[in-house]
Coordinates of C-alpha atoms in Angstrom, one line a residue:
X1 CA -9.1 -54.5 32.9
X2 CA -6.2 -56.7 31.9
X3 CA -4.5 -58.4 34.9
X4 CA -0.9 -59.7 34.4
X5 CA 1.2 -61.7 36.8
X6 CA 5.0 -61.4 36.1
X7 CA 8.0 -63.3 37.6
X8 CA 11.6 -62.1 37.1
X9 CA 14.4 -63.8 39.0
X10 CA 17.5 -61.6 38.2
X11 CA 18.6 -58.1 37.2
X12 CA 18.4 -58.7 33.5
X13 CA 14.9 -60.1 33.8
X14 CA 13.9 -57.1 36.0
X15 CA 15.0 -54.8 33.1
X16 CA 13.0 -56.8 30.5
X17 CA 10.0 -56.9 32.8
X18 CA 10.0 -53.2 33.4
X19 CA 10.2 -52.4 29.7
X20 CA 7.4 -54.9 29.0
X21 CA 5.2 -53.4 31.8
X22 CA 5.7 -49.9 30.3
X23 CA 4.7 -51.2 26.9
X24 CA 1.6 -52.9 28.3
X25 CA 0.5 -49.8 30.1
X26 CA 1.0 -47.8 26.9
X27 CA -1.4 -50.2 25.2
X28 CA -3.8 -50.5 28.2
X29 CA -3.6 -47.7 30.8
X30 CA -5.8 -49.7 33.1
X31 CA -3.6 -52.8 33.2
X32 CA -2.9 -54.3 36.7
X33 CA 0.4 -56.0 37.6
X34 CA 1.1 -58.7 40.2
X35 CA 4.1 -60.9 40.8
X36 CA 7.8 -60.9 41.6
X37 CA 10.3 -58.4 40.4
X38 CA 13.1 -56.1 41.3
X39 CA 13.5 -52.3 41.6
X40 CA 12.9 -51.5 37.9
X41 CA 9.6 -53.4 37.8
X42 CA 8.7 -51.8 41.2
X43 CA 9.2 -48.4 39.5
X44 CA 6.6 -49.5 36.9
X45 CA 4.1 -50.3 39.6
X46 CA 4.8 -53.8 40.7
X47 CA 4.5 -54.7 44.4
X48 CA 6.7 -57.8 44.6
X49 CA 5.3 -60.8 46.4
X50 CA 8.7 -61.2 48.0
X51 CA 12.2 -59.9 47.3
X52 CA 13.5 -60.9 43.8
X53 CA 17.0 -61.4 45.3
X54 CA 15.8 -64.7 46.9
X55 CA 15.7 -66.1 43.3
X56 CA 19.1 -64.8 42.1
X57 CA 21.1 -67.9 42.7
X58 CA 23.0 -69.9 40.1
X59 CA 24.9 -73.2 40.1
X60 CA 24.4 -76.5 42.0
X61 CA 26.6 -75.4 44.9
X62 CA 24.5 -72.2 45.4
X63 CA 21.1 -73.8 44.8
X64 CA 21.3 -76.8 47.0
X65 CA 21.4 -75.0 50.4
X66 CA 18.4 -72.9 49.2
X67 CA 16.4 -75.7 47.6
X68 CA 13.7 -75.9 50.3
X69 CA 13.2 -72.1 50.3
X70 CA 13.1 -72.0 46.5
X71 CA 10.5 -74.8 46.4
X72 CA 8.4 -72.8 48.9
X73 CA 8.5 -69.8 46.7
X74 CA 7.6 -71.9 43.7
X75 CA 4.5 -73.2 45.5
X76 CA 3.7 -69.7 46.8
X77 CA 3.9 -68.1 43.3
X78 CA 1.8 -70.8 41.7
X79 CA -0.8 -70.6 44.4
X80 CA -1.1 -66.9 44.0
X81 CA -1.4 -67.1 40.2
X82 CA -4.2 -69.7 40.6
X83 CA -5.9 -67.5 43.3
X84 CA -5.8 -64.3 41.2
X85 CA -6.6 -66.1 37.9
X86 CA -4.9 -63.3 35.8
X87 CA -5.2 -62.9 32.0
X88 CA -1.6 -64.1 31.7
X89 CA 1.3 -65.4 33.7
X90 CA 4.5 -64.0 32.1
X91 CA 7.7 -65.6 33.3
X92 CA 11.0 -63.9 32.4
X93 CA 14.1 -65.9 31.9
X94 CA 15.2 -67.9 35.0
X95 CA 13.8 -71.1 33.6
X96 CA 14.7 -73.4 36.5
X97 CA 12.3 -71.4 38.7
X98 CA 9.8 -70.0 36.3
X99 CA 8.9 -73.1 34.4
X100 CA 8.3 -75.0 37.6
X101 CA 5.8 -72.3 38.6
X102 CA 4.2 -72.5 35.1
X103 CA 3.9 -76.3 35.4
X104 CA 2.1 -76.0 38.7
X105 CA -0.2 -73.3 37.4
X106 CA -1.1 -75.3 34.3
X107 CA -1.9 -78.4 36.4
X108 CA -4.5 -76.3 38.3
X109 CA -5.9 -73.7 35.9
X110 CA -6.2 -72.5 32.3
X111 CA -4.2 -69.3 32.8
X112 CA -2.3 -68.3 29.6
X113 CA 1.4 -68.7 30.1
X114 CA 4.0 -66.6 28.3
X115 CA 7.8 -67.0 28.7
X116 CA 10.1 -64.1 27.8
X117 CA 13.5 -65.2 26.4
X118 CA 13.6 -68.3 24.4
X119 CA 15.9 -71.1 25.6
X120 CA 19.1 -71.4 23.5
X121 CA 18.0 -74.6 21.9
X122 CA 19.8 -73.4 18.7
X123 CA 23.1 -73.7 20.6
X124 CA 22.6 -76.8 22.8
X125 CA 20.1 -79.1 24.5
X126 CA 17.3 -78.9 21.9
X127 CA 15.0 -81.0 24.0
X128 CA 14.2 -78.0 26.2
X129 CA 11.8 -76.6 23.6
X130 CA 9.6 -79.6 23.7
X131 CA 9.6 -79.6 27.6
X132 CA 8.7 -75.9 27.6
X133 CA 5.8 -76.5 25.2
X134 CA 4.2 -78.7 27.8
X135 CA 3.5 -75.7 30.1
X136 CA 4.0 -72.5 28.0
X137 CA 1.6 -71.1 25.4
X138 CA 3.7 -68.4 23.9
X139 CA 7.4 -67.4 23.8
X140 CA 8.9 -63.9 23.3
X141 CA 12.2 -64.2 21.5
X142 CA 15.1 -61.8 21.6
X143 CA 16.7 -63.1 18.4
X144 CA 15.1 -63.3 14.9
X145 CA 16.3 -66.8 14.2
X146 CA 14.6 -68.3 17.3
X147 CA 10.9 -68.6 16.3
X148 CA 11.3 -71.6 14.0
X149 CA 13.0 -73.7 16.8
X150 CA 10.0 -73.0 19.1
X151 CA 7.3 -73.4 16.3
X152 CA 8.8 -76.8 15.5
X153 CA 7.4 -78.1 18.8
X154 CA 4.0 -76.3 18.5
X155 CA 4.8 -73.1 20.4
X156 CA 3.8 -69.7 19.3
X157 CA 6.9 -67.6 19.3
X158 CA 7.2 -63.9 18.5
X159 CA 10.5 -62.1 17.8
X160 CA 10.3 -58.9 19.8
X161 CA 13.8 -57.5 19.5
X162 CA 16.8 -57.5 21.9
X163 CA 17.0 -54.9 24.7
X164 CA 20.5 -53.9 23.6
X165 CA 19.0 -51.8 20.8
X166 CA 17.1 -49.6 23.3
X167 CA 20.0 -49.1 25.7
X168 CA 21.3 -45.5 25.9
X169 CA 24.7 -44.9 24.5
X170 CA 27.4 -42.3 25.3
X171 CA 27.9 -39.6 22.7
X172 CA 31.3 -38.8 21.0
X173 CA 31.7 -35.9 23.4
X174 CA 31.1 -38.1 26.4
X175 CA 33.7 -40.6 25.1
X176 CA 36.3 -37.8 24.8
X177 CA 35.4 -36.6 28.3
X178 CA 35.9 -40.1 29.6
X179 CA 39.5 -40.1 28.1
X180 CA 40.2 -36.7 29.5
X181 CA 38.8 -37.6 33.0
X182 CA 41.0 -40.7 33.2
X183 CA 44.2 -39.2 31.7
X184 CA 44.0 -41.2 28.5
X185 CA 45.4 -39.3 25.5
X186 CA 42.8 -38.8 22.8
X187 CA 45.1 -40.3 20.2
X188 CA 46.1 -43.3 22.4
X189 CA 44.6 -46.7 21.3
X190 CA 42.2 -47.9 24.0
X191 CA 41.4 -51.6 24.6
X192 CA 38.5 -52.8 26.7
X193 CA 39.3 -56.0 28.7
X194 CA 36.1 -57.9 29.6
X195 CA 37.0 -61.2 31.3
X196 CA 33.4 -62.0 32.4
X197 CA 30.8 -61.3 35.0
X198 CA 31.1 -64.4 37.2
X199 CA 33.8 -65.2 39.6
X200 CA 34.9 -68.5 38.1
X201 CA 34.9 -67.1 34.6
X202 CA 37.0 -64.1 35.7
X203 CA 39.5 -66.2 37.6
X204 CA 40.0 -68.4 34.5
X205 CA 40.1 -65.7 31.9
X206 CA 42.0 -62.8 33.6
X207 CA 45.4 -64.6 33.5
X208 CA 45.0 -65.4 29.8
X209 CA 43.9 -61.9 29.0
X210 CA 46.8 -60.5 31.0
X211 CA 49.4 -62.5 29.1
X212 CA 47.8 -61.7 25.7
X213 CA 47.7 -58.0 26.5
X214 CA 51.4 -58.1 27.6
X215 CA 52.3 -59.3 24.1
X216 CA 50.2 -56.6 22.5
X217 CA 51.7 -53.9 24.7
X218 CA 55.2 -55.0 23.6
X219 CA 54.2 -54.0 20.0
X220 CA 52.0 -51.1 21.0
X221 CA 53.4 -49.5 24.1
X222 CA 51.0 -46.6 24.0
X223 CA 48.0 -48.9 24.4
X224 CA 45.7 -48.1 27.3
X225 CA 43.5 -50.8 29.0
X226 CA 40.1 -50.3 30.7
X227 CA 38.2 -53.0 32.5
X228 CA 34.5 -52.1 32.9
X229 CA 33.9 -54.7 35.7
X230 CA 30.5 -56.2 36.6
X231 CA 29.5 -55.0 40.1
X232 CA 29.7 -58.5 41.6
X233 CA 33.3 -59.1 40.5
X234 CA 34.8 -55.6 40.5
X235 CA 36.9 -56.3 43.6
X236 CA 38.1 -59.6 42.2
X237 CA 39.0 -58.0 38.9
X238 CA 40.9 -55.3 40.7
X239 CA 42.8 -58.0 42.7
X240 CA 43.7 -60.2 39.7
X241 CA 44.7 -57.4 37.3
X242 CA 47.0 -55.8 39.9
X243 CA 49.4 -58.6 39.1
X244 CA 49.1 -58.1 35.3
X245 CA 52.5 -57.5 33.8
X246 CA 51.1 -54.7 31.8
X247 CA 50.6 -50.9 32.1
X248 CA 48.2 -50.4 35.1
X249 CA 44.7 -50.9 33.8
X250 CA 41.8 -48.7 34.8
X251 CA 39.1 -50.7 36.6
X252 CA 35.5 -49.3 36.4
X253 CA 32.7 -50.5 38.5
X254 CA 29.4 -49.5 36.8
X255 CA 27.7 -49.0 40.2
X256 CA 29.3 -45.6 40.2
X257 CA 26.7 -44.3 37.7
X258 CA 24.3 -47.1 36.8
X259 CA 21.6 -45.0 35.1
X260 CA 23.1 -42.0 33.4
X261 CA 23.9 -42.1 29.7
X262 CA 27.3 -40.5 30.6
X263 CA 28.1 -43.3 33.0
X264 CA 31.7 -44.6 32.9
X265 CA 30.9 -48.0 31.4
X266 CA 28.9 -46.6 28.5
X267 CA 31.5 -43.9 27.9
X268 CA 34.3 -46.5 28.0
X269 CA 32.6 -48.6 25.3
X270 CA 32.2 -45.5 23.1
X271 CA 35.8 -44.4 23.6
X272 CA 37.4 -47.8 22.9
X273 CA 39.1 -48.7 19.7
X274 CA 38.9 -52.5 20.3
X275 CA 38.0 -55.1 22.9
X276 CA 39.0 -58.4 24.3
X277 CA 36.0 -60.1 25.8
X278 CA 34.7 -63.4 27.2
X279 CA 31.9 -64.9 25.3
X280 CA 28.4 -63.7 26.1
X281 CA 25.9 -60.9 25.5
X282 CA 28.7 -58.4 25.9
X283 CA 29.5 -58.9 22.2
X284 CA 26.1 -57.2 21.4
X285 CA 27.0 -54.3 23.7
X286 CA 30.2 -53.9 21.8
X287 CA 28.4 -54.2 18.4
X288 CA 26.1 -51.4 19.5
X289 CA 29.0 -49.1 19.8
X290 CA 30.9 -50.3 16.7
X291 CA 33.8 -51.6 18.8
X292 CA 35.8 -54.3 17.0
X293 CA 36.5 -57.3 19.3
X294 CA 38.3 -60.6 19.9
X295 CA 36.3 -63.2 21.8
X296 CA 38.1 -65.7 24.1
X297 CA 36.5 -68.2 26.4
X298 CA 37.4 -71.3 28.3
X299 CA 35.9 -73.5 31.0
X300 CA 37.1 -76.3 33.2
X301 CA 38.2 -79.5 31.4
X302 CA 35.1 -81.5 32.2
X303 CA 32.7 -78.8 31.2
X304 CA 34.7 -78.2 28.0
X305 CA 34.3 -81.9 27.0
X306 CA 30.5 -82.0 27.8
X307 CA 29.5 -78.7 26.3
X308 CA 31.7 -79.2 23.3
X309 CA 29.8 -82.4 22.4
X310 CA 26.5 -80.7 22.9
X311 CA 27.0 -77.5 20.9
X312 CA 25.0 -77.3 17.7
X313 CA 26.7 -74.3 16.0
X314 CA 30.2 -73.7 14.7
X315 CA 30.4 -70.3 16.6
X316 CA 29.3 -69.1 20.0
X317 CA 29.7 -65.3 19.4
X318 CA 26.2 -63.7 19.1
X319 CA 27.4 -61.2 16.5
X320 CA 28.5 -64.0 14.3
X321 CA 25.3 -66.0 14.8
X322 CA 22.9 -63.1 14.2
X323 CA 24.9 -61.8 11.2
X324 CA 25.4 -65.3 9.8
X325 CA 29.2 -64.7 9.5
X326 CA 32.5 -65.6 11.1
X327 CA 33.6 -61.9 11.2
X328 CA 34.5 -61.8 14.9
X329 CA 37.5 -64.0 15.7
X330 CA 37.0 -66.3 18.6
X331 CA 39.4 -68.5 20.6
X332 CA 37.6 -71.1 22.6
X333 CA 38.5 -74.0 24.8
X334 CA 41.9 -75.5 23.9
X335 CA 42.4 -72.7 21.4
X336 CA 42.1 -70.0 24.1
X337 CA 45.8 -69.2 24.2
X338 CA 47.5 -65.8 24.7
X339 CA 49.6 -65.9 21.6
X340 CA 46.9 -66.2 19.0
X341 CA 44.6 -63.9 20.9
X342 CA 47.4 -61.2 20.9
X343 CA 48.0 -61.7 17.2
X344 CA 44.3 -61.1 16.5
X345 CA 44.2 -58.0 18.7
X346 CA 47.3 -56.6 16.9
X347 CA 45.6 -57.1 13.5
X348 CA 42.6 -55.1 14.7
X349 CA 44.9 -52.3 15.8
X350 CA 47.0 -52.3 12.6
X351 CA 44.9 -53.4 9.7
X352 CA 41.7 -51.6 8.7
X353 CA 40.8 -54.4 6.2
X354 CA 40.7 -56.8 9.1
X355 CA 38.3 -54.6 11.0
X356 CA 36.0 -53.8 8.1
X357 CA 34.1 -57.2 8.0
X358 CA 33.5 -56.9 11.7
X359 CA 32.1 -53.5 11.5
X360 CA 29.7 -54.6 8.7
X361 CA 28.6 -57.7 10.7
X362 CA 28.0 -55.6 13.8
X363 CA 25.8 -53.1 11.9
X364 CA 23.9 -56.0 10.3
X365 CA 23.4 -57.5 13.8
X366 CA 22.0 -54.4 15.2
X367 CA 19.6 -54.0 12.3
X368 CA 18.4 -57.6 12.6
X369 CA 17.9 -57.1 16.4
X370 CA 15.5 -54.2 15.8
X371 CA 17.6 -51.1 16.0
X372 CA 15.8 -48.1 14.7
X373 CA 12.4 -49.7 15.1
X374 CA 9.8 -49.9 17.8
X375 CA 11.3 -50.5 21.3
X376 CA 11.5 -54.2 22.3
X377 CA 9.4 -53.7 25.4
X378 CA 6.5 -52.3 23.4
X379 CA 6.9 -55.0 20.7
X380 CA 6.8 -57.6 23.5
X381 CA 3.6 -55.9 24.9
X382 CA 1.9 -56.0 21.5
X383 CA 2.7 -59.7 21.2
X384 CA 1.3 -60.5 24.6
X385 CA -1.9 -58.6 24.0
X386 CA -2.3 -60.2 20.6
X387 CA -1.8 -63.6 22.2
X388 CA -4.4 -62.8 24.8
X389 CA -6.9 -62.0 22.0
X390 CA -6.1 -65.1 20.1
X391 CA -6.4 -67.3 23.2
X392 CA -9.8 -66.1 24.2

């Protein structure tokens, strides 16, 4: 019987872990799971060692008051792995916590260690790959261009596909029903505004987005705006956009229907004609629904200077990176200004030849991420089982 210890520290890791567990059970119905996870992993049979929410903290200000508690959990997880001696320890994202556990485990045992989600060494801080190689035996990568960066430092790295390709999508009928339900004319252009999923990000980007959309509305007064807000910032988005000098936007909190394929967020993405979004994985969600986009992102002055010097790529938009193009326009840092952003949005609305390269790049991105192939969770499971066979 295969015994697997998994650790996930946040909601995205919980989703990855659940899909991986389902894949492992498909390959080995007798597999046994231990570790830390959230509700999705619990639904796959994991009894969490402690609530995953204890690990869902980010940023120095948030971590410092919890430092002692987190260190206790690191020691507890490592001790439990050593005690159980499973066939593999699989850590899922959350590297600050997970890699500390892996380091302690490796110091006391020969348990095989697998980390799911490669660090973004292709974007910045390349030294992270070498440090990971000290405690990790195998990496499961979401992007097809990542394995060479890991293999360069001696790590086995398997591209297993991105979860976006397996996410359910709203149908054309559900998209039309969304417009009808919210009083949006079927012929009216619809723009998604996605100013981020973290409070600081939303507070920086919402004013810029509001001014840009005011300019677009002056030229396209029939434009409707929808904001599918992340649950943690829905109230803040509602507050900040109430002052937008634009037609009242519709704010959607995905908690209203988190699981159904007809949920408002998915239907909004399918119904939209274009989007203005902060940089992040949301560009892949938009690509999955063929929604042309403009990416705009900024940070505080000090972070801008530091990160700007560390970046290794000329673009930060994942669609551009995966497709090896510059099809998606992006306005970053000092260039994140309402005027140019509005001009790019107007071009998307008015000029089909401006949209065409984006649509091609988005389709190429989805193809390269594994759309139409085996589900990423099962591919990840196959890579884990193959690694176990190679490591014995």
